XYZ file of N, CA, C and O in Angstrom:
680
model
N 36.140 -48.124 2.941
C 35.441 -47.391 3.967
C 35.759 -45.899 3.888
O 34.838 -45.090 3.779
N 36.968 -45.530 3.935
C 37.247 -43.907 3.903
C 36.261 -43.456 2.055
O 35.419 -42.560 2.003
N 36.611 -44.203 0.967
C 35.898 -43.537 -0.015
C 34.527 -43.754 0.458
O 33.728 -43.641 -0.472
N 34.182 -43.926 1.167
C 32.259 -44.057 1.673
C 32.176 -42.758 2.455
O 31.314 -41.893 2.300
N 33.383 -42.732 3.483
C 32.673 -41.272 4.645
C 33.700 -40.127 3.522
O 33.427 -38.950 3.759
N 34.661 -40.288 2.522
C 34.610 -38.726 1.720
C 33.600 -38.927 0.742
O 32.980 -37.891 0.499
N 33.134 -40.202 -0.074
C 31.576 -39.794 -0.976
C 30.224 -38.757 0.098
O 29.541 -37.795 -0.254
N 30.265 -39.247 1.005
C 29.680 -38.559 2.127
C 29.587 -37.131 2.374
O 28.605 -36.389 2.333
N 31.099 -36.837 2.703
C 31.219 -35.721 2.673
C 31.511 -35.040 1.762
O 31.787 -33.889 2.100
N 31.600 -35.323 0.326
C 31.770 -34.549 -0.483
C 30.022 -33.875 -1.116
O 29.783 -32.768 -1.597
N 29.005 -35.113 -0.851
C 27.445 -34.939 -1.114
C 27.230 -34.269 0.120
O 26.014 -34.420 0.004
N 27.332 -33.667 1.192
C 27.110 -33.188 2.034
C 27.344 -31.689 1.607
O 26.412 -30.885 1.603
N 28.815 -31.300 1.194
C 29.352 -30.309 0.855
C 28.410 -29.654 -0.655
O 28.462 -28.474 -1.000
N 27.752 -30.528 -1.240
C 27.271 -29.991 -2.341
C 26.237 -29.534 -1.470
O 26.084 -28.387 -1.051
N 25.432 -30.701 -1.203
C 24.041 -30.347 -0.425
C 24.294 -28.746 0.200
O 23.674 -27.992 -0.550
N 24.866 -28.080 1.118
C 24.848 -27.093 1.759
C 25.081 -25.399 0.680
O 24.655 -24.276 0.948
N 25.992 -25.910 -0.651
C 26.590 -24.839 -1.147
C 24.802 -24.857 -1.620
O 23.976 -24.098 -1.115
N 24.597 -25.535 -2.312
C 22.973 -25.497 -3.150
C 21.855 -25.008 -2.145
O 20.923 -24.326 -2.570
N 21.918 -25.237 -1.267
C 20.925 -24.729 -0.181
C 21.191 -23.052 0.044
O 20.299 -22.212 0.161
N 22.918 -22.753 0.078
C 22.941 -21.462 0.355
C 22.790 -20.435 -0.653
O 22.578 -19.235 -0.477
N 22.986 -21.333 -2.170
C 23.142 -20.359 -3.304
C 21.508 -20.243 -3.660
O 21.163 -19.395 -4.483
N 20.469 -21.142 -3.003
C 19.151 -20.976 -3.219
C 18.430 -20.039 -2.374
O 17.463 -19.398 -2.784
N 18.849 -19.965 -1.315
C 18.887 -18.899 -0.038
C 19.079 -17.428 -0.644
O 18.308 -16.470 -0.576
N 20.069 -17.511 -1.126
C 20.718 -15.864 -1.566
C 19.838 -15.575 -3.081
O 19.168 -14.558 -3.263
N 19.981 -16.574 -3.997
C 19.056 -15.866 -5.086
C 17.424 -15.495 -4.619
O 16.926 -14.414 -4.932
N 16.752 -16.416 -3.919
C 15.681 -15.689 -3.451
C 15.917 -14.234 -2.958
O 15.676 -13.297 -3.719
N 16.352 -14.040 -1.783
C 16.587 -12.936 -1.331
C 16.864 -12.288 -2.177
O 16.085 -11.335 -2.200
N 17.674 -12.228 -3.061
C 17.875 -10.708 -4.467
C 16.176 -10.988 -5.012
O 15.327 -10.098 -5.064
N 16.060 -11.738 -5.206
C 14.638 -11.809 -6.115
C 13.821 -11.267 -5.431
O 13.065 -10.678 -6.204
N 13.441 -11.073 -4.170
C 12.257 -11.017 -3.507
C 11.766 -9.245 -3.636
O 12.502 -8.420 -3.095
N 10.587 -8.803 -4.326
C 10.409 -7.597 -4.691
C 10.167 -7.082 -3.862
O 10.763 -6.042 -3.585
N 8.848 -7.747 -2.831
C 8.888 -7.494 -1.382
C 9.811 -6.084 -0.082
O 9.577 -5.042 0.531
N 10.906 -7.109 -0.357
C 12.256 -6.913 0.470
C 13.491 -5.897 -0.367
O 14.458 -5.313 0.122
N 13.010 -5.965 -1.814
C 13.919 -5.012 -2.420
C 13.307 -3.852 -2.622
O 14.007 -2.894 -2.951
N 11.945 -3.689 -2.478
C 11.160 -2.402 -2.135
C 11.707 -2.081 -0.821
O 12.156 -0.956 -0.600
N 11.702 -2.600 -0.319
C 11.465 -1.934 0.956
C 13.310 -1.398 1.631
O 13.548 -0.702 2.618
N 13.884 -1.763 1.076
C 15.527 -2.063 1.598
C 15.975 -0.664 0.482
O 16.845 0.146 0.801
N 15.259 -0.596 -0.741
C 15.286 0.746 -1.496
C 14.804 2.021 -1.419
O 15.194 3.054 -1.963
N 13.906 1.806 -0.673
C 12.633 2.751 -0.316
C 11.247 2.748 -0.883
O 10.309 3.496 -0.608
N 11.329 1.469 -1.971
C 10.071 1.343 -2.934
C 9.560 2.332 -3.431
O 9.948 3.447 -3.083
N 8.492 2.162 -4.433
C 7.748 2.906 -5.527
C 6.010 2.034 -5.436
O 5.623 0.876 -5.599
N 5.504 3.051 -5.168
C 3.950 2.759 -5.310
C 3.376 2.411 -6.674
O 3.774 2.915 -7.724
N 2.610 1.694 -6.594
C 1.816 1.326 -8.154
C 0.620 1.873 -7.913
O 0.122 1.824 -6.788
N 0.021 2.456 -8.942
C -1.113 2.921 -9.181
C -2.099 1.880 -9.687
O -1.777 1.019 -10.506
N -3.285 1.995 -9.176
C -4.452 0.811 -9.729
C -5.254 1.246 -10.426
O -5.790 2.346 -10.287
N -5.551 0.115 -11.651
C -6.686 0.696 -13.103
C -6.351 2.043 -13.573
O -7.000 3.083 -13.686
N -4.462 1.514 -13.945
C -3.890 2.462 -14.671
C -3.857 1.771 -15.866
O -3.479 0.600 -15.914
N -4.418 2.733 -17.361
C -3.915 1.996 -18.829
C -3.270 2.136 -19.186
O -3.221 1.613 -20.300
N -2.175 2.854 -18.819
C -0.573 3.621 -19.362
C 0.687 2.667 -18.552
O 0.679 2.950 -17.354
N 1.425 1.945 -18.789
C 2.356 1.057 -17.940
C 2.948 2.085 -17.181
O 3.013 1.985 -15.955
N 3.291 2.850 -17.654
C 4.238 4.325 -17.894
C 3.890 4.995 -16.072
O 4.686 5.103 -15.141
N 2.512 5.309 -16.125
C 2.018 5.657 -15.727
C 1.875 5.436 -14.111
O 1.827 6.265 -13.203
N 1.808 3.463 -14.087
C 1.887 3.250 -12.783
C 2.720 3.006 -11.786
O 2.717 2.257 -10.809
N 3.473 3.839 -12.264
C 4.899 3.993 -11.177
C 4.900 5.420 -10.853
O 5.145 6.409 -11.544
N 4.452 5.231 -9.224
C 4.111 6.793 -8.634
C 5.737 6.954 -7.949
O 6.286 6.047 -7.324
N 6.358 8.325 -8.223
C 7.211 8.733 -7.395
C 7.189 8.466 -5.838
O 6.191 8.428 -5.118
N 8.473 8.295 -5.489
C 8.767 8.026 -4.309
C 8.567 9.009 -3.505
O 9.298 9.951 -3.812
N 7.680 9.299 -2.301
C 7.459 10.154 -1.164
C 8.856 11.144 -0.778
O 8.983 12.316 -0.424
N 9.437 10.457 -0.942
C 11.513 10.597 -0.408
C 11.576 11.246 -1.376
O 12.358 12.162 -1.121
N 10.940 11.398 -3.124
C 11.854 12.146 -4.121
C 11.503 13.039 -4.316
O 12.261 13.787 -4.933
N 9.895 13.645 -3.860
C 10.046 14.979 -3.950
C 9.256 15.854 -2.682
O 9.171 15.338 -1.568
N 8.808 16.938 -2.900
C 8.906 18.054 -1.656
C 7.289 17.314 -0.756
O 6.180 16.891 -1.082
N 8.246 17.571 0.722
C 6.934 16.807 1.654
C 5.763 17.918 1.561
O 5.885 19.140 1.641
N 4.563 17.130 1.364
C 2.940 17.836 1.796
C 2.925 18.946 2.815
O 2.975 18.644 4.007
N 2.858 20.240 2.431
C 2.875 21.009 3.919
C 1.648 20.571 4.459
O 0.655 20.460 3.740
N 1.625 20.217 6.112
C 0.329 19.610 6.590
C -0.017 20.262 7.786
O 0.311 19.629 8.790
N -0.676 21.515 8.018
C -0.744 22.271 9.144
C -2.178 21.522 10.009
O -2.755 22.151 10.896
N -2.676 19.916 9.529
C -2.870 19.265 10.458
C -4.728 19.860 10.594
O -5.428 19.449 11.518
N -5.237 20.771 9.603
C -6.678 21.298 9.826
C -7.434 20.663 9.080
O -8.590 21.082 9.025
N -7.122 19.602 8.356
C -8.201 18.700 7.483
C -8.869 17.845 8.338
O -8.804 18.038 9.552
N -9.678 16.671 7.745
C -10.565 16.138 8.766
C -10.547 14.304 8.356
O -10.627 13.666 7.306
N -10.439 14.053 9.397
C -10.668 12.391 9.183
C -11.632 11.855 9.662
O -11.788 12.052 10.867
N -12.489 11.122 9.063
C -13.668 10.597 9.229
C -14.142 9.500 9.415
O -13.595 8.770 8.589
N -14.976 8.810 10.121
C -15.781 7.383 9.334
C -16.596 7.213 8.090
O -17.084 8.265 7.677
N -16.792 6.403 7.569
C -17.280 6.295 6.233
C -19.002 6.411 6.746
O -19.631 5.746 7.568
N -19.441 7.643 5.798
C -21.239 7.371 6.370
C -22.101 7.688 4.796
O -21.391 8.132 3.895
N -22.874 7.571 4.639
C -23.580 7.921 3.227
C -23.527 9.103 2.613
O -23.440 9.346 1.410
N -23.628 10.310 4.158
C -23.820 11.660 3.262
C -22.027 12.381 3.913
O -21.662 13.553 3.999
N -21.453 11.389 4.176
C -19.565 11.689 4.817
C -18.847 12.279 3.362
O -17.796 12.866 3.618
N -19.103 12.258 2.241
C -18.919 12.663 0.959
C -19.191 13.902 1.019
O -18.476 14.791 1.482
N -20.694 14.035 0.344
C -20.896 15.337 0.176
C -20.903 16.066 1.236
O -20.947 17.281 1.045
N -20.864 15.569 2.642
C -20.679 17.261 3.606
C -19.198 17.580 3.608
O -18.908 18.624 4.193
N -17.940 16.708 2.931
C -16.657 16.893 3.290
C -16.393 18.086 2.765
O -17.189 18.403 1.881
N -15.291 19.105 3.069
C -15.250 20.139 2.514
C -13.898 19.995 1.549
O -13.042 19.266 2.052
N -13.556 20.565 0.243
C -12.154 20.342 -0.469
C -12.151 19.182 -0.763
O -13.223 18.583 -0.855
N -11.031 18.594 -0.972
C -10.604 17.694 -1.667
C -10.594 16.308 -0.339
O -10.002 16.261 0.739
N -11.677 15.146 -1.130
C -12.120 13.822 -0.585
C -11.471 12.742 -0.738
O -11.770 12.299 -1.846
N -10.553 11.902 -0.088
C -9.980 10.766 -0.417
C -10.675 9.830 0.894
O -10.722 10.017 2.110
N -11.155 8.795 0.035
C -11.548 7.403 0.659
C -10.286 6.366 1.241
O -9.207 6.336 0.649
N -10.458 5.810 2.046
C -8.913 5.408 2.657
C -9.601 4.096 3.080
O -10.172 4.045 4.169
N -9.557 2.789 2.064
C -10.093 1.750 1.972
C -9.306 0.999 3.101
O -8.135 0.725 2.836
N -9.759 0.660 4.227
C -8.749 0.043 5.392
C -9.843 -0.594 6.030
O -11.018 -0.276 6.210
N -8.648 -2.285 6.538
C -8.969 -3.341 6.798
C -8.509 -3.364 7.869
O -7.310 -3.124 7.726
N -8.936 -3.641 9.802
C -8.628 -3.693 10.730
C -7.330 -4.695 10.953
O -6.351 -4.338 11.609
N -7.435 -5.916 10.365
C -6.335 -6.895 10.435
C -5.614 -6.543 9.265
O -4.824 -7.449 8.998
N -5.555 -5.582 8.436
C -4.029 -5.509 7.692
C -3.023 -4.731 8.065
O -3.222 -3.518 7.991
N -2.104 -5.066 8.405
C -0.875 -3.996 8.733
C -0.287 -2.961 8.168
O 0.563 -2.196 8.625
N -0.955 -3.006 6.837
C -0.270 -1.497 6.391
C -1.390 -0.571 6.605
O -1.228 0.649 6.638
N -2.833 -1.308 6.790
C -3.823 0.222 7.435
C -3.675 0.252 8.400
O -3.945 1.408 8.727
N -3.321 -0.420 9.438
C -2.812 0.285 10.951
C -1.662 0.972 10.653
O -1.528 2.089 11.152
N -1.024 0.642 10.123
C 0.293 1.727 9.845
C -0.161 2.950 9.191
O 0.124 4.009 9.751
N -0.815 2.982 8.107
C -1.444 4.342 7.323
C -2.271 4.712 8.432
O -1.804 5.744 8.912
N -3.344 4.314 9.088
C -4.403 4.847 10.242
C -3.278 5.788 11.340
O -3.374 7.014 11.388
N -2.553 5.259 11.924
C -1.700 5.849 13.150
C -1.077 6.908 12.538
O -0.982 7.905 13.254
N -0.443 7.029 10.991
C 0.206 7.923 10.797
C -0.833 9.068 10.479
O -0.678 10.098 11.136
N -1.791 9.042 9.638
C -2.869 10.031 9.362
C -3.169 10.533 10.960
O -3.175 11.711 11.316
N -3.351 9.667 11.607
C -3.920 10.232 12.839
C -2.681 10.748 13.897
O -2.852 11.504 14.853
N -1.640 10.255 13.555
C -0.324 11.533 14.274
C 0.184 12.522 13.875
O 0.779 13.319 14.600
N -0.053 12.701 11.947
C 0.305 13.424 11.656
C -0.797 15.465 11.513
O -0.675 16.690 11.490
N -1.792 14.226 11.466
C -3.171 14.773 10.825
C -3.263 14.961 9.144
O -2.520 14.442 8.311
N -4.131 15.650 8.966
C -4.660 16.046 7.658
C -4.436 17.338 7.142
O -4.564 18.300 7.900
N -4.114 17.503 5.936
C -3.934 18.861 5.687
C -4.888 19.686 5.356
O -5.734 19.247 4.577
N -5.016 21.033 5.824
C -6.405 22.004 5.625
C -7.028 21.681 3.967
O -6.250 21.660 3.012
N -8.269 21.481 3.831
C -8.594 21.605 2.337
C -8.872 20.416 1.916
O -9.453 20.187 0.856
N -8.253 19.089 3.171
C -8.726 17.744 2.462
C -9.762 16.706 3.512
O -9.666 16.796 4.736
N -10.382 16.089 3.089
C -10.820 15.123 4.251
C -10.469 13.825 3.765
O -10.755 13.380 2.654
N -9.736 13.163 4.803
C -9.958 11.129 4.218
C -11.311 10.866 5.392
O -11.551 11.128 6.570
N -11.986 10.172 4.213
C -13.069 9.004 4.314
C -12.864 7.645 5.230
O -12.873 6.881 4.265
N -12.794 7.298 5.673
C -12.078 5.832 6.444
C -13.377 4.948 6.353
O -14.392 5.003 7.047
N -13.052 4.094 5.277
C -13.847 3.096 4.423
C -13.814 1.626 5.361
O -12.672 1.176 5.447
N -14.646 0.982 5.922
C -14.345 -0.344 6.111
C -13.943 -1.310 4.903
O -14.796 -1.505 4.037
N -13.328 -1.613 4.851
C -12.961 -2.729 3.616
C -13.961 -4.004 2.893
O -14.315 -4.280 1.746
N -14.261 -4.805 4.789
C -14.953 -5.421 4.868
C -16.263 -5.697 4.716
O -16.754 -6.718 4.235
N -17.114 -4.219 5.383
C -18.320 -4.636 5.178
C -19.136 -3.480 4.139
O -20.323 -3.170 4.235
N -18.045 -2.893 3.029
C -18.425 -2.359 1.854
C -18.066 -2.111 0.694
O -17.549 -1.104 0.210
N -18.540 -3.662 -0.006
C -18.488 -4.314 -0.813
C -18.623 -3.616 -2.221
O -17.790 -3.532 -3.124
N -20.207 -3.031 -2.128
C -20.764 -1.907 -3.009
C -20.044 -0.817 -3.387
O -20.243 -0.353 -4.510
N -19.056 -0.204 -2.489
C -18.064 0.760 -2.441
C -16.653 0.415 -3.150
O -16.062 1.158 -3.934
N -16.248 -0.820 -2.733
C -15.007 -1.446 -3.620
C -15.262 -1.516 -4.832
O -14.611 -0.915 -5.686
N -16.658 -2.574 -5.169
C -17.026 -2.439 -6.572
C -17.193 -0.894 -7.038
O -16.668 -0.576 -8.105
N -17.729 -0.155 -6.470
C -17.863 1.246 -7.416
C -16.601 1.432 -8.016
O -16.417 1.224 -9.216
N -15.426 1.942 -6.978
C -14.236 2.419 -7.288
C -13.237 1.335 -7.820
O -12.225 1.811 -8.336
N -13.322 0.044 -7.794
C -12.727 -0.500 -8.205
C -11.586 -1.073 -7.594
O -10.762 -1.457 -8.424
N -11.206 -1.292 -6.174
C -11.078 -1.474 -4.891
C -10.655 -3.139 -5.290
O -11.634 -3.826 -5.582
N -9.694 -3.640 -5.319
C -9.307 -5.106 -5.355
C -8.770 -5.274 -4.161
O -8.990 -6.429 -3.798
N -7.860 -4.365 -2.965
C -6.888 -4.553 -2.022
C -7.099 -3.362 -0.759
O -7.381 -2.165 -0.805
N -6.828 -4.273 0.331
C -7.366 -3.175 1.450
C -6.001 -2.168 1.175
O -5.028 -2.489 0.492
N -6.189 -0.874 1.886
C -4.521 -0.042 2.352
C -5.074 1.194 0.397
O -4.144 1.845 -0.077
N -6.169 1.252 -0.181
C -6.436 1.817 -1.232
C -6.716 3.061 -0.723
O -7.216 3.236 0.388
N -6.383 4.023 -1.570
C -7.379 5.325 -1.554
C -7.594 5.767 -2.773
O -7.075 5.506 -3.859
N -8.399 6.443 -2.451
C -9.343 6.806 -3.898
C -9.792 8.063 -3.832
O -10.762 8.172 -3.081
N -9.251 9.574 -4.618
C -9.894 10.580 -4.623
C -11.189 10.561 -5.506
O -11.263 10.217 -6.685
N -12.206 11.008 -4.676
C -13.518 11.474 -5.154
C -13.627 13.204 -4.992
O -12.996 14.065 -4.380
N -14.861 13.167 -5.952
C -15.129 14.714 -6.142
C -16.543 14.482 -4.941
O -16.748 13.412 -4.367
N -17.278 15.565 -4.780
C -18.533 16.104 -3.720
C -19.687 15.509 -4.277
O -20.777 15.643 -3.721
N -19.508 14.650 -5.670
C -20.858 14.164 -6.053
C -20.230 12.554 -5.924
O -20.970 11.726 -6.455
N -19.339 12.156 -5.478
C -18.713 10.867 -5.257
C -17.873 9.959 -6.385
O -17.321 8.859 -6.394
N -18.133 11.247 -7.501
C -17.175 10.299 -8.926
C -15.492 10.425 -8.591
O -15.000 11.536 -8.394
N -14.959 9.624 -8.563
C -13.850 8.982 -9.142
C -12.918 10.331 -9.762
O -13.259 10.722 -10.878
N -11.855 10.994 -9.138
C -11.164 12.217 -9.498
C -9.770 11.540 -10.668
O -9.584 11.926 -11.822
N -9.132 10.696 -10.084
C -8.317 9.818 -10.741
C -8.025 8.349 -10.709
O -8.899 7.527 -10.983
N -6.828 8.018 -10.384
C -6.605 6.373 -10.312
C -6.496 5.999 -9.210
O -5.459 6.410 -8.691
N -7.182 5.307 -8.500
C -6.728 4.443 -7.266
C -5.207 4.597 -7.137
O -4.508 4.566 -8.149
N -4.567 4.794 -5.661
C -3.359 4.544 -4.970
C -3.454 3.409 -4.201
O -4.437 3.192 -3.493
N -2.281 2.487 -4.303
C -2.616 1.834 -3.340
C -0.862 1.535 -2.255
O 0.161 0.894 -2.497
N -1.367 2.487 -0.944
C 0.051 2.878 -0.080
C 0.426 1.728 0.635
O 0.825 1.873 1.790
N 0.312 -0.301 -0.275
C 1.196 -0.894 0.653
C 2.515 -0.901 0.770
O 3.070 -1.309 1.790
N 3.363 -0.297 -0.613
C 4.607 -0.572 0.176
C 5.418 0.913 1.057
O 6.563 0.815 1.499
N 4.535 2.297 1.195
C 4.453 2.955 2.193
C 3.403 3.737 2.632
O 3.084 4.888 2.331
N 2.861 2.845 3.477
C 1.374 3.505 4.067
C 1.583 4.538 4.975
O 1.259 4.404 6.156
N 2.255 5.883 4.403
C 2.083 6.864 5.001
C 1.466 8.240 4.213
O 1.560 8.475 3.009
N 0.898 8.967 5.108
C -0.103 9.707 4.292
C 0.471 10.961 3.431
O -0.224 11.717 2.752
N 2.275 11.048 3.645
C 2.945 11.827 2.729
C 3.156 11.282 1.677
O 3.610 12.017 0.800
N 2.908 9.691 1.294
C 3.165 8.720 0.113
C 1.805 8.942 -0.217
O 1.819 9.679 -1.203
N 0.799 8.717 0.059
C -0.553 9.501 -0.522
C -1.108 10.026 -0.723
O -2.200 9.776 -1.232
N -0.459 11.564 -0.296
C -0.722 12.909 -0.935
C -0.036 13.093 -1.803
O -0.655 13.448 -2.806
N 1.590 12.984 -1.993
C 2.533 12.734 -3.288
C 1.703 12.121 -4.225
O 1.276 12.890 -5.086
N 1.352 10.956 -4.306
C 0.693 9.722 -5.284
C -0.307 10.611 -6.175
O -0.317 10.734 -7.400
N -1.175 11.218 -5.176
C -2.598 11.838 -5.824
C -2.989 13.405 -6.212
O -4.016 14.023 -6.492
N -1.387 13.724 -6.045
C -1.518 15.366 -6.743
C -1.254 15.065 -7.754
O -1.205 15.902 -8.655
């Protein structure tokens, strides 16, 4: 009887170490959570250079001066060409949390003189994702005044703030 309740407790004792050592390697693994606990690094989208799609960290170099006179918009047909300076589309989805997080900050921080963001529904423009190439809501995309494509898609989920997307796209 006692070798029955220590076989017991000795399979008990394994059971728990294996549960905790499976616990902890996730957690190191999780890129998620090690972005974010680091300060993360943005990836660039329909980049052909590997090299390439690792945008500096917001934190590593000098913040956007933003005296707050640029303009934020809704997305409309001719919202392009009347923008004045430099156009970024700001592909955002009402139920994703990193465009309410990017939305509140653009809109507390404001915009800087010289640029306008576009504020794209995600949802109901389809035609627009396909143009630019748009796989994930929380995207922006600089365009020029005739609507082409200036560089590579950003995409600010692991910091949707609009100093991580002015860094990204200079």
């Amino acid at each position: 009887m006692n070798k029955r309740i220590l076989a017991v407790i000795v399979a008990l004792a394994v059971i728990v170490i294996a549960a905790v050592s499976i616990v902890a390697v996730q957690n190191s693994n999780d890129p998620a959570d090690t972005a974010a606990s680091t300060g993360g690094s943005q990836v660039s989208e329909n980049s052909g250079d590997a090299d390439s799609n690792v945008e500096p960290n917001a934190n590593e170099s000098a913040a956007i001066a933003n005296d707050g006179g640029g303009d934020y918009v809704d997305y409309s047909p001719s919202a392009i060409a009347d923008a004045d300076g430099r156009v970024i589309l700001f592909f955002h989805a009402t139920w994703c949390p990193q465009c309410v997080s990017a939305d509140g900050d653009i809109k507390a921080s404001g915009v800087p003189s010289g640029i306008t963001i576009v504020k794209v529904d995600y949802d109901t423009n389809q035609d627009l994702r396909a143009e630019y190439g748009v796989t994930q809501q929380t995207t922006f995309v600089e365009v020029d005044s005739s609507g082409a494509k200036v560089q590579d898609n950003f995409v600010a989920y692991a910091d949707p703030t609009l100093n991580a997307v002015l860094t990204a796209l200079n």
